[in-house]
DNA sequence: TATGTTCAATGAATGGGTTCATTGAATTAA
DNA sequence: TTAATTCAATGAACCCATTCATTGAACATA
């Protein structure tokens, strides 16, 4: 039972002001082309206030990841079509690729960072969505493996992160969607 | 035909002084715990000189990658054992994992960065080493695929980079060698 | 209502990477 | 030999993320 005080409301408002300003600026100019100072000026707060609500500038990046995760839970989950589990898995990763493509490029590069805690803390929704498909596939005998559903999901995500990583390395120099599709198809031959 | 002048010799010497000092400091304290200023002080040059020879502090990191690449060409290439191609591929990636493990941790995290140009510019030696194994395997019928050797190598490297990435995400919280071995074995079921 | 306490807000200061105009010695051209 | 040019070396200045001691309004307590 937490009492709602004016002070807390004000704090929440400040947080949102910073968050929204940051998201809007990132959208407009890209993460690397804005400064914390700029965010705070536009939001009408002091630089120090930013750090009352975020640990670092990178936290803003991680929030973007968070949004993606929610998008998968609420939107993609209901849109995965396919005759069987394997087709559905392929379609899942096509969605995944499409989502990555629409990010500004420098942003994706920053997000695909080994220090991004969101891959561990969040990103669970995406994996939950895929897990359901895998579980169904195993039940129906469309996927043959000695791995548990969790292990299969992990196996696939690791490889597909490698795909995104490679695409970033090549500065988006090829069609990610097509490549992700082909790659997933090949992977699924293991099962 | 380039003339060797004293000036060029001096420049080369300065470069090496900075490079060696940097490598030694990285070895001793880890990349994140040293500053460009520190490197230059120890090397006895001005900060500005560092930037005559390197584009950024990260360039030092990329040189470390470069060393790994050479290590694979000169050392690992001759040590890949195995009854057949698939065994050799597994052993190759065990070497790969072992090499990653011995890096200081924060260093590996930095190296596995989508902005690291060395993955594209360099890192070819590693892939050449693996390519030979794959070529042999295809010839001998130990590997069945419609892909070219280059494509197979790419396919494998992308997934294994995903493995290292995941290990970094988990802060080295599990045995990389064992995991890489298992992962590669599963991957090879595709062929 | 008066007093003590909490905590959001502040912005100057810090630290570290990077830039760039300046310098002067090495090199080249006359 | 002398003058002009090149370019390695320099370090102060700059930018930007992050910190932290200080402030004062909101809140709790008596």
Tab-separated table of C-alpha atoms (C1' of nucleotides) in Angstrom:
chain	number	residue	atom	x	y	z
A	1	UNK	CA	0.000	0.000	0.000
A	2	UNK	CA	1.837	3.040	-1.228
A	3	UNK	CA	0.463	6.483	-0.627
A	4	UNK	CA	0.158	8.712	-3.640
A	5	UNK	CA	1.694	12.063	-2.844
A	6	UNK	CA	2.046	15.131	-4.983
A	7	UNK	CA	5.763	14.622	-4.887
A	8	UNK	CA	5.470	11.161	-6.396
A	9	UNK	CA	3.102	12.378	-9.059
A	10	UNK	CA	5.535	15.112	-9.909
A	11	UNK	CA	8.383	12.607	-10.085
A	12	UNK	CA	6.374	10.376	-12.393
A	13	UNK	CA	5.599	13.366	-14.578
A	14	UNK	CA	9.274	14.292	-14.770
A	15	UNK	CA	10.198	10.748	-15.683
A	16	UNK	CA	7.662	10.709	-18.473
A	17	UNK	CA	8.734	14.096	-19.733
A	18	UNK	CA	12.306	12.862	-20.055
A	19	UNK	CA	11.314	9.492	-21.463
A	20	UNK	CA	9.004	10.926	-24.101
A	21	UNK	CA	11.397	13.661	-25.116
A	22	UNK	CA	14.192	11.121	-25.438
A	23	UNK	CA	12.119	8.725	-27.538
A	24	UNK	CA	10.970	11.491	-29.804
A	25	UNK	CA	14.498	12.771	-30.305
A	26	UNK	CA	15.863	9.299	-30.953
A	27	UNK	CA	13.129	8.750	-33.504
A	28	UNK	CA	13.951	12.033	-35.198
A	29	UNK	CA	17.748	12.104	-35.121
A	30	UNK	CA	19.001	8.694	-34.103
A	31	UNK	CA	20.525	7.704	-30.809
A	32	UNK	CA	24.090	8.640	-31.656
A	33	UNK	CA	23.205	12.105	-32.835
A	34	UNK	CA	21.661	13.362	-29.654
A	35	UNK	CA	23.148	14.255	-26.282
A	36	UNK	CA	21.847	13.932	-22.782
A	37	UNK	CA	22.105	17.698	-22.514
A	38	UNK	CA	19.877	18.051	-25.558
A	39	UNK	CA	17.260	15.710	-24.148
A	40	UNK	CA	17.211	17.644	-20.902
A	41	UNK	CA	17.000	21.040	-22.557
A	42	UNK	CA	14.027	19.948	-24.654
A	43	UNK	CA	12.421	18.330	-21.642
A	44	UNK	CA	13.004	21.428	-19.555
A	45	UNK	CA	14.952	19.739	-16.765
A	46	UNK	CA	18.524	19.797	-15.519
A	47	UNK	CA	21.065	17.276	-16.733
A	48	UNK	CA	21.254	15.792	-13.284
A	49	UNK	CA	17.569	14.959	-13.370
A	50	UNK	CA	18.140	12.597	-16.243
A	51	UNK	CA	20.321	10.545	-13.940
A	52	UNK	CA	17.676	10.476	-11.256
A	53	UNK	CA	15.613	8.331	-13.576
A	54	UNK	CA	18.114	6.574	-15.819
A	55	UNK	CA	21.445	5.012	-15.045
A	56	UNK	CA	23.012	6.066	-18.295
A	57	UNK	CA	22.261	7.266	-21.770
A	58	UNK	CA	22.253	3.631	-22.825
A	59	UNK	CA	19.194	3.050	-20.700
A	60	UNK	CA	17.283	4.918	-23.375
A	61	UNK	CA	18.499	2.384	-25.871
A	62	UNK	CA	17.397	-0.454	-23.685
A	63	UNK	CA	13.946	1.027	-23.467
A	64	UNK	CA	13.742	0.739	-27.228
A	65	UNK	CA	14.519	-2.935	-26.890
A	66	UNK	CA	11.786	-3.149	-24.324
A	67	UNK	CA	9.298	-1.688	-26.739
A	68	UNK	CA	10.249	-4.297	-29.308
A	69	UNK	CA	9.704	-7.019	-26.771
A	70	UNK	CA	6.232	-5.761	-26.013
A	71	UNK	CA	5.463	-5.435	-29.676
A	72	UNK	CA	6.197	-9.117	-30.122
A	73	UNK	CA	4.024	-10.116	-27.225
A	74	UNK	CA	1.044	-8.028	-28.187
A	75	UNK	CA	1.170	-7.917	-31.943
A	76	UNK	CA	3.397	-10.531	-33.510
A	77	UNK	CA	2.136	-13.319	-31.269
A	78	UNK	CA	-1.235	-13.170	-33.012
A	79	UNK	CA	0.140	-12.950	-36.507
A	80	UNK	CA	2.323	-15.992	-36.873
A	81	UNK	CA	0.841	-18.012	-39.640
A	82	UNK	CA	1.912	-21.274	-41.223
A	83	UNK	CA	0.782	-24.789	-42.087
A	84	UNK	CA	3.009	-26.345	-39.464
A	85	UNK	CA	5.455	-25.518	-36.688
A	86	UNK	CA	8.457	-25.108	-38.955
A	87	UNK	CA	6.674	-22.679	-41.206
A	88	UNK	CA	5.554	-20.752	-38.172
A	89	UNK	CA	9.094	-20.568	-36.848
A	90	UNK	CA	10.296	-19.260	-40.168
A	91	UNK	CA	7.559	-16.659	-40.173
A	92	UNK	CA	8.438	-15.676	-36.639
A	93	UNK	CA	11.972	-14.863	-37.646
A	94	UNK	CA	10.768	-13.029	-40.717
A	95	UNK	CA	8.845	-10.770	-38.342
A	96	UNK	CA	11.987	-10.511	-36.257
A	97	UNK	CA	14.025	-9.455	-39.277
A	98	UNK	CA	11.404	-6.970	-40.421
A	99	UNK	CA	11.353	-5.395	-37.004
A	100	UNK	CA	15.123	-5.033	-36.991
A	101	UNK	CA	15.126	-3.491	-40.439
A	102	UNK	CA	12.814	-0.676	-39.520
A	103	UNK	CA	15.080	0.487	-36.713
A	104	UNK	CA	17.460	3.253	-37.581
A	105	UNK	CA	20.686	1.578	-38.402
A	106	UNK	CA	23.063	2.989	-35.865
A	107	UNK	CA	20.449	2.194	-33.282
A	108	UNK	CA	20.329	-1.501	-34.050
A	109	UNK	CA	24.104	-1.597	-33.912
A	110	UNK	CA	24.017	-0.167	-30.438
A	111	UNK	CA	21.266	-2.441	-29.267
A	112	UNK	CA	23.070	-5.560	-30.430
A	113	UNK	CA	25.634	-5.076	-27.765
A	114	UNK	CA	26.972	-7.715	-25.430
A	115	UNK	CA	26.506	-5.291	-22.564
A	116	UNK	CA	22.830	-4.785	-23.268
A	117	UNK	CA	21.207	-6.219	-20.152
A	118	UNK	CA	17.813	-6.338	-21.851
A	119	UNK	CA	18.709	-9.490	-23.724
A	120	UNK	CA	18.794	-11.203	-20.361
A	121	UNK	CA	16.358	-9.231	-18.239
A	122	UNK	CA	13.770	-8.679	-20.936
A	123	UNK	CA	13.398	-10.248	-24.328
A	124	UNK	CA	11.566	-13.010	-22.583
A	125	UNK	CA	8.291	-12.248	-24.300
A	126	UNK	CA	9.740	-12.841	-27.733
A	127	UNK	CA	11.037	-16.145	-26.557
A	128	UNK	CA	7.752	-17.063	-24.948
A	129	UNK	CA	5.985	-16.452	-28.222
A	130	UNK	CA	8.349	-18.766	-30.047
A	131	UNK	CA	8.271	-21.327	-27.278
A	132	UNK	CA	4.570	-21.907	-27.715
A	133	UNK	CA	5.062	-22.643	-31.379
A	134	UNK	CA	7.885	-25.050	-30.608
A	135	UNK	CA	5.911	-26.854	-27.937
A	136	UNK	CA	3.039	-27.383	-30.334
A	137	UNK	CA	5.421	-28.574	-33.002
A	138	UNK	CA	6.986	-31.148	-30.730
A	139	UNK	CA	3.594	-32.433	-29.588
A	140	UNK	CA	2.422	-32.854	-33.138
A	141	UNK	CA	5.639	-34.532	-34.158
A	142	UNK	CA	6.522	-31.779	-36.599
A	143	UNK	CA	9.754	-31.153	-34.745
A	144	UNK	CA	12.018	-34.061	-33.860
A	145	UNK	CA	14.605	-33.457	-31.207
A	146	UNK	CA	16.005	-34.588	-27.882
A	147	UNK	CA	16.025	-30.973	-26.690
A	148	UNK	CA	13.413	-29.391	-24.483
A	149	UNK	CA	11.305	-26.578	-25.960
A	150	UNK	CA	13.362	-24.079	-23.980
A	151	UNK	CA	16.571	-25.451	-25.392
A	152	UNK	CA	15.238	-25.350	-28.931
A	153	UNK	CA	14.198	-21.739	-28.506
A	154	UNK	CA	17.604	-20.859	-27.112
A	155	UNK	CA	19.329	-22.718	-29.922
A	156	UNK	CA	17.391	-20.802	-32.538
A	157	UNK	CA	17.700	-17.396	-30.923
A	158	UNK	CA	21.434	-17.697	-30.538
A	159	UNK	CA	21.844	-18.405	-34.231
A	160	UNK	CA	19.431	-15.693	-35.315
A	161	UNK	CA	21.151	-13.140	-33.123
A	162	UNK	CA	24.255	-14.152	-35.004
A	163	UNK	CA	22.390	-13.355	-38.207
A	164	UNK	CA	21.428	-9.875	-37.043
A	165	UNK	CA	24.961	-9.350	-35.802
A	166	UNK	CA	26.313	-10.235	-39.219
A	167	UNK	CA	23.864	-7.937	-40.939
A	168	UNK	CA	25.013	-5.111	-38.680
A	169	UNK	CA	28.628	-5.913	-39.460
A	170	UNK	CA	27.807	-5.536	-43.132
A	171	UNK	CA	25.983	-2.273	-42.503
A	172	UNK	CA	22.745	-3.677	-43.818
A	173	UNK	CA	24.338	-4.418	-47.165
A	174	UNK	CA	21.991	-7.281	-48.008
A	175	UNK	CA	18.341	-8.228	-47.624
A	176	UNK	CA	17.952	-9.259	-44.019
A	177	UNK	CA	14.500	-10.743	-44.400
A	178	UNK	CA	15.457	-13.087	-47.189
A	179	UNK	CA	18.655	-14.079	-45.461
A	180	UNK	CA	16.944	-14.736	-42.144
A	181	UNK	CA	14.360	-16.846	-43.925
A	182	UNK	CA	16.941	-18.969	-45.718
A	183	UNK	CA	19.039	-19.262	-42.607
A	184	UNK	CA	16.145	-20.435	-40.470
A	185	UNK	CA	15.113	-22.952	-43.084
A	186	UNK	CA	18.564	-24.459	-43.054
A	187	UNK	CA	18.682	-24.491	-39.284
A	188	UNK	CA	15.427	-26.356	-39.110
A	189	UNK	CA	16.931	-29.228	-41.032
A	190	UNK	CA	18.575	-30.125	-37.733
A	191	UNK	CA	15.199	-31.121	-36.363
B	1	UNK	CA	59.047	2.013	-54.964
B	2	UNK	CA	58.946	4.094	-51.820
B	3	UNK	CA	62.018	5.868	-50.552
B	4	UNK	CA	62.955	5.149	-46.963
B	5	UNK	CA	63.614	8.431	-45.198
B	6	UNK	CA	64.649	9.086	-41.643
B	7	UNK	CA	61.321	10.699	-41.107
B	8	UNK	CA	59.463	7.562	-42.093
B	9	UNK	CA	61.662	5.422	-39.904
B	10	UNK	CA	60.971	7.733	-37.009
B	11	UNK	CA	57.245	7.571	-37.681
B	12	UNK	CA	57.339	3.790	-37.758
B	13	UNK	CA	59.225	3.794	-34.473
B	14	UNK	CA	56.655	6.077	-32.886
B	15	UNK	CA	53.842	3.874	-34.101
B	16	UNK	CA	55.465	0.818	-32.609
B	17	UNK	CA	56.180	2.568	-29.354
B	18	UNK	CA	52.501	3.437	-28.996
B	19	UNK	CA	51.288	0.047	-30.190
B	20	UNK	CA	53.541	-1.918	-27.863
B	21	UNK	CA	52.835	0.276	-24.881
B	22	UNK	CA	49.121	-0.041	-25.505
B	23	UNK	CA	49.219	-3.823	-25.862
B	24	UNK	CA	51.261	-4.190	-22.728
B	25	UNK	CA	48.925	-1.965	-20.744
B	26	UNK	CA	45.842	-3.752	-22.037
B	27	UNK	CA	47.396	-7.063	-21.060
B	28	UNK	CA	48.170	-5.788	-17.608
B	29	UNK	CA	45.073	-3.775	-16.713
B	30	UNK	CA	42.386	-4.538	-19.254
B	31	UNK	CA	41.129	-2.279	-22.007
B	32	UNK	CA	38.526	-0.468	-19.981
B	33	UNK	CA	40.893	0.397	-17.184
B	34	UNK	CA	43.405	2.367	-19.189
B	35	UNK	CA	43.205	5.780	-20.839
B	36	UNK	CA	44.698	7.148	-24.016
B	37	UNK	CA	46.516	9.672	-21.866
B	38	UNK	CA	48.058	6.856	-19.875
B	39	UNK	CA	49.220	5.052	-22.992
B	40	UNK	CA	50.832	8.205	-24.291
B	41	UNK	CA	52.529	9.058	-21.034
B	42	UNK	CA	54.080	5.608	-20.805
B	43	UNK	CA	55.050	5.736	-24.454
B	44	UNK	CA	56.537	9.187	-24.025
B	45	UNK	CA	54.484	10.905	-26.716
B	46	UNK	CA	51.760	13.538	-26.772
B	47	UNK	CA	48.110	12.552	-26.783
B	48	UNK	CA	47.748	13.953	-30.245
B	49	UNK	CA	50.343	11.543	-31.563
B	50	UNK	CA	48.140	8.626	-30.672
B	51	UNK	CA	45.611	9.958	-33.134
B	52	UNK	CA	48.200	10.264	-35.854
B	53	UNK	CA	48.396	6.491	-35.873
B	54	UNK	CA	45.033	5.310	-34.640
B	55	UNK	CA	41.555	6.544	-35.390
B	56	UNK	CA	40.262	5.907	-31.915
B	57	UNK	CA	40.958	4.057	-28.732
B	58	UNK	CA	38.874	1.229	-30.133
B	59	UNK	CA	41.470	0.685	-32.812
B	60	UNK	CA	43.600	-0.839	-30.082
B	61	UNK	CA	40.838	-3.314	-29.441
B	62	UNK	CA	40.626	-4.192	-33.060
B	63	UNK	CA	44.325	-4.911	-33.143
B	64	UNK	CA	43.720	-7.542	-30.506
B	65	UNK	CA	41.256	-9.166	-32.850
B	66	UNK	CA	43.905	-9.020	-35.492
B	67	UNK	CA	46.323	-10.912	-33.294
B	68	UNK	CA	43.723	-13.615	-32.763
B	69	UNK	CA	43.276	-13.928	-36.485
B	70	UNK	CA	46.991	-14.445	-36.992
B	71	UNK	CA	47.091	-16.930	-34.164
B	72	UNK	CA	44.524	-19.042	-35.970
B	73	UNK	CA	46.405	-18.905	-39.220
B	74	UNK	CA	49.784	-19.779	-37.770
B	75	UNK	CA	48.986	-22.002	-34.851
B	76	UNK	CA	45.482	-23.428	-34.864
B	77	UNK	CA	45.577	-24.302	-38.552
B	78	UNK	CA	48.121	-27.010	-37.822
B	79	UNK	CA	46.392	-28.387	-34.786
B	80	UNK	CA	42.949	-29.313	-35.978
B	81	UNK	CA	42.594	-32.995	-35.462
B	82	UNK	CA	39.725	-35.366	-36.088
B	83	UNK	CA	38.725	-38.545	-37.878
B	84	UNK	CA	36.579	-36.703	-40.385
B	85	UNK	CA	35.508	-33.242	-41.454
B	86	UNK	CA	32.744	-32.890	-38.900
B	87	UNK	CA	35.028	-33.794	-36.039
B	88	UNK	CA	37.550	-31.290	-37.330
B	89	UNK	CA	34.946	-28.560	-37.503
B	90	UNK	CA	33.936	-29.273	-33.932
B	91	UNK	CA	37.556	-29.123	-32.851
B	92	UNK	CA	38.033	-25.880	-34.727
B	93	UNK	CA	35.288	-24.239	-32.739
B	94	UNK	CA	36.605	-25.707	-29.527
B	95	UNK	CA	39.831	-23.858	-30.281
B	96	UNK	CA	37.754	-20.792	-31.033
B	97	UNK	CA	35.993	-21.048	-27.696
B	98	UNK	CA	39.215	-21.629	-25.810
B	99	UNK	CA	40.741	-18.576	-27.413
B	100	UNK	CA	37.762	-16.449	-26.423
B	101	UNK	CA	37.862	-17.705	-22.858
B	102	UNK	CA	41.419	-16.631	-22.252
B	103	UNK	CA	40.677	-13.027	-23.167
B	104	UNK	CA	39.964	-10.757	-20.277
B	105	UNK	CA	36.237	-10.617	-20.057
B	106	UNK	CA	35.478	-6.985	-20.603
B	107	UNK	CA	37.749	-7.149	-23.594
B	108	UNK	CA	35.808	-9.884	-25.348
B	109	UNK	CA	32.620	-7.943	-24.734
B	110	UNK	CA	34.094	-4.944	-26.458
B	111	UNK	CA	35.477	-6.946	-29.341
B	112	UNK	CA	32.166	-8.613	-30.062
B	113	UNK	CA	30.797	-5.350	-31.240
B	114	UNK	CA	28.820	-4.745	-34.399
B	115	UNK	CA	31.015	-1.738	-35.100
B	116	UNK	CA	34.207	-3.760	-35.012
B	117	UNK	CA	35.430	-3.473	-38.590
B	118	UNK	CA	37.873	-6.311	-38.100
B	119	UNK	CA	35.146	-8.907	-38.473
B	120	UNK	CA	34.867	-7.752	-42.032
B	121	UNK	CA	38.308	-6.487	-42.915
B	122	UNK	CA	40.219	-9.163	-41.087
B	123	UNK	CA	39.062	-12.412	-39.590
B	124	UNK	CA	39.532	-13.895	-42.997
B	125	UNK	CA	42.339	-16.156	-41.888
B	126	UNK	CA	40.147	-17.931	-39.390
B	127	UNK	CA	37.607	-18.496	-42.075
B	128	UNK	CA	40.219	-19.690	-44.529
B	129	UNK	CA	41.365	-22.277	-42.035
B	130	UNK	CA	37.842	-23.584	-41.630
B	131	UNK	CA	37.156	-23.412	-45.337
B	132	UNK	CA	39.873	-25.900	-46.119
B	133	UNK	CA	38.354	-28.371	-43.721
B	134	UNK	CA	34.922	-27.877	-45.252
B	135	UNK	CA	36.201	-28.272	-48.790
B	136	UNK	CA	37.852	-31.539	-47.913
B	137	UNK	CA	34.738	-32.718	-46.170
B	138	UNK	CA	32.544	-32.004	-49.167
B	139	UNK	CA	34.965	-33.759	-51.518
B	140	UNK	CA	35.036	-36.823	-49.345
B	141	UNK	CA	31.272	-36.841	-48.992
B	142	UNK	CA	31.453	-36.302	-45.253
B	143	UNK	CA	29.431	-33.139	-45.596
B	144	UNK	CA	26.225	-33.140	-47.630
B	145	UNK	CA	24.898	-29.785	-48.717
B	146	UNK	CA	23.819	-27.653	-51.631
B	147	UNK	CA	25.860	-24.766	-50.267
B	148	UNK	CA	29.302	-23.775	-51.453
B	149	UNK	CA	32.204	-24.123	-49.005
B	150	UNK	CA	32.167	-20.352	-48.500
B	151	UNK	CA	28.489	-20.443	-47.670
B	152	UNK	CA	28.944	-23.276	-45.210
B	153	UNK	CA	31.744	-21.405	-43.464
B	154	UNK	CA	29.617	-18.296	-43.268
B	155	UNK	CA	26.667	-20.283	-41.981
B	156	UNK	CA	28.746	-21.784	-39.214
B	157	UNK	CA	30.553	-18.599	-38.222
B	158	UNK	CA	27.338	-16.644	-37.948
B	159	UNK	CA	25.892	-19.170	-35.525
B	160	UNK	CA	29.076	-19.487	-33.498
B	161	UNK	CA	29.389	-15.741	-33.199
B	162	UNK	CA	25.886	-15.938	-31.790
B	163	UNK	CA	27.202	-18.427	-29.256
B	164	UNK	CA	30.022	-16.131	-28.135
B	165	UNK	CA	27.573	-13.256	-28.031
B	166	UNK	CA	25.304	-15.236	-25.757
B	167	UNK	CA	28.177	-16.190	-23.511
B	168	UNK	CA	29.101	-12.530	-23.204
B	169	UNK	CA	25.496	-11.667	-22.395
B	170	UNK	CA	25.645	-14.169	-19.556
B	171	UNK	CA	28.962	-12.782	-18.340
B	172	UNK	CA	30.692	-16.072	-18.886
B	173	UNK	CA	28.311	-17.818	-16.550
B	174	UNK	CA	28.648	-21.234	-18.166
B	175	UNK	CA	31.299	-23.395	-19.783
B	176	UNK	CA	31.841	-21.926	-23.210
B	177	UNK	CA	33.900	-24.793	-24.560
B	178	UNK	CA	31.341	-27.438	-23.745
B	179	UNK	CA	28.498	-25.323	-25.023
B	180	UNK	CA	30.267	-24.481	-28.279
B	181	UNK	CA	31.015	-28.164	-28.789
B	182	UNK	CA	27.412	-29.225	-28.246
B	183	UNK	CA	26.114	-26.384	-30.354
B	184	UNK	CA	28.375	-27.185	-33.262
B	185	UNK	CA	27.436	-30.849	-33.105
B	186	UNK	CA	23.781	-29.958	-33.379
B	187	UNK	CA	24.430	-27.540	-36.205
B	188	UNK	CA	26.246	-30.184	-38.161
B	189	UNK	CA	23.126	-32.302	-38.221
B	190	UNK	CA	21.949	-29.946	-40.935
B	191	UNK	CA	24.559	-31.381	-43.268
C	1	DT	C1'	1.076	25.496	13.440
C	2	DA	C1'	5.934	24.718	13.947
C	3	DT	C1'	9.870	21.684	13.330
C	4	DG	C1'	12.417	18.072	11.534
C	5	DT	C1'	13.046	14.983	7.607
C	6	DT	C1'	12.930	13.370	2.901
C	7	DC	C1'	13.995	13.568	-1.676
C	8	DA	C1'	13.419	15.577	-6.432
C	9	DA	C1'	15.916	18.937	-8.805
C	10	DT	C1'	19.968	21.319	-9.848
C	11	DG	C1'	24.224	22.504	-12.480
C	12	DA	C1'	29.068	23.121	-11.719
C	13	DA	C1'	32.822	20.031	-11.723
C	14	DT	C1'	35.177	15.800	-13.274
C	15	DG	C1'	37.154	12.498	-16.434
C	16	DG	C1'	38.199	10.728	-20.694
C	17	DG	C1'	38.068	10.555	-25.762
C	18	DT	C1'	38.913	13.368	-29.771
C	19	DT	C1'	40.161	17.529	-32.586
C	20	DC	C1'	42.966	20.950	-34.661
C	21	DA	C1'	45.839	25.009	-35.233
C	22	DT	C1'	50.655	25.554	-34.442
C	23	DT	C1'	55.500	24.323	-34.497
C	24	DG	C1'	59.839	23.140	-36.316
C	25	DA	C1'	62.739	19.564	-38.139
C	26	DA	C1'	63.289	16.680	-42.265
C	27	DT	C1'	62.887	16.714	-46.988
C	28	DT	C1'	62.696	18.524	-51.568
C	29	DA	C1'	63.363	22.043	-55.209
C	30	DA	C1'	65.786	25.873	-57.080
D	1	DT	C1'	73.328	26.774	-50.144
D	2	DT	C1'	68.929	28.728	-49.566
D	3	DA	C1'	64.055	28.800	-49.790
D	4	DA	C1'	59.806	26.343	-49.913
D	5	DT	C1'	57.241	22.456	-48.605
D	6	DT	C1'	55.854	18.505	-46.036
D	7	DC	C1'	54.419	16.245	-42.146
D	8	DA	C1'	55.250	14.135	-37.415
D	9	DA	C1'	54.594	15.906	-33.001
D	10	DT	C1'	52.327	18.725	-29.777
D	11	DG	C1'	48.947	19.909	-26.089
D	12	DA	C1'	45.399	23.137	-25.111
D	13	DA	C1'	40.652	23.196	-26.087
D	14	DC	C1'	36.396	20.851	-26.943
D	15	DC	C1'	32.560	17.703	-26.462
D	16	DC	C1'	29.927	14.766	-23.891
D	17	DA	C1'	28.632	11.392	-20.334
D	18	DT	C1'	28.457	11.081	-15.576
D	19	DT	C1'	28.863	12.529	-10.571
D	20	DC	C1'	27.724	14.764	-6.333
D	21	DA	C1'	27.244	18.347	-2.862
D	22	DT	C1'	23.705	21.690	-2.276
D	23	DT	C1'	19.051	23.511	-2.198
D	24	DG	C1'	14.385	24.049	-0.938
D	25	DA	C1'	9.731	22.463	-1.434
D	26	DA	C1'	6.840	18.579	-0.002
D	27	DC	C1'	5.848	15.659	3.597
D	28	DA	C1'	5.562	13.634	8.282
D	29	DT	C1'	5.340	14.374	13.124
D	30	DA	C1'	4.307	16.615	17.504
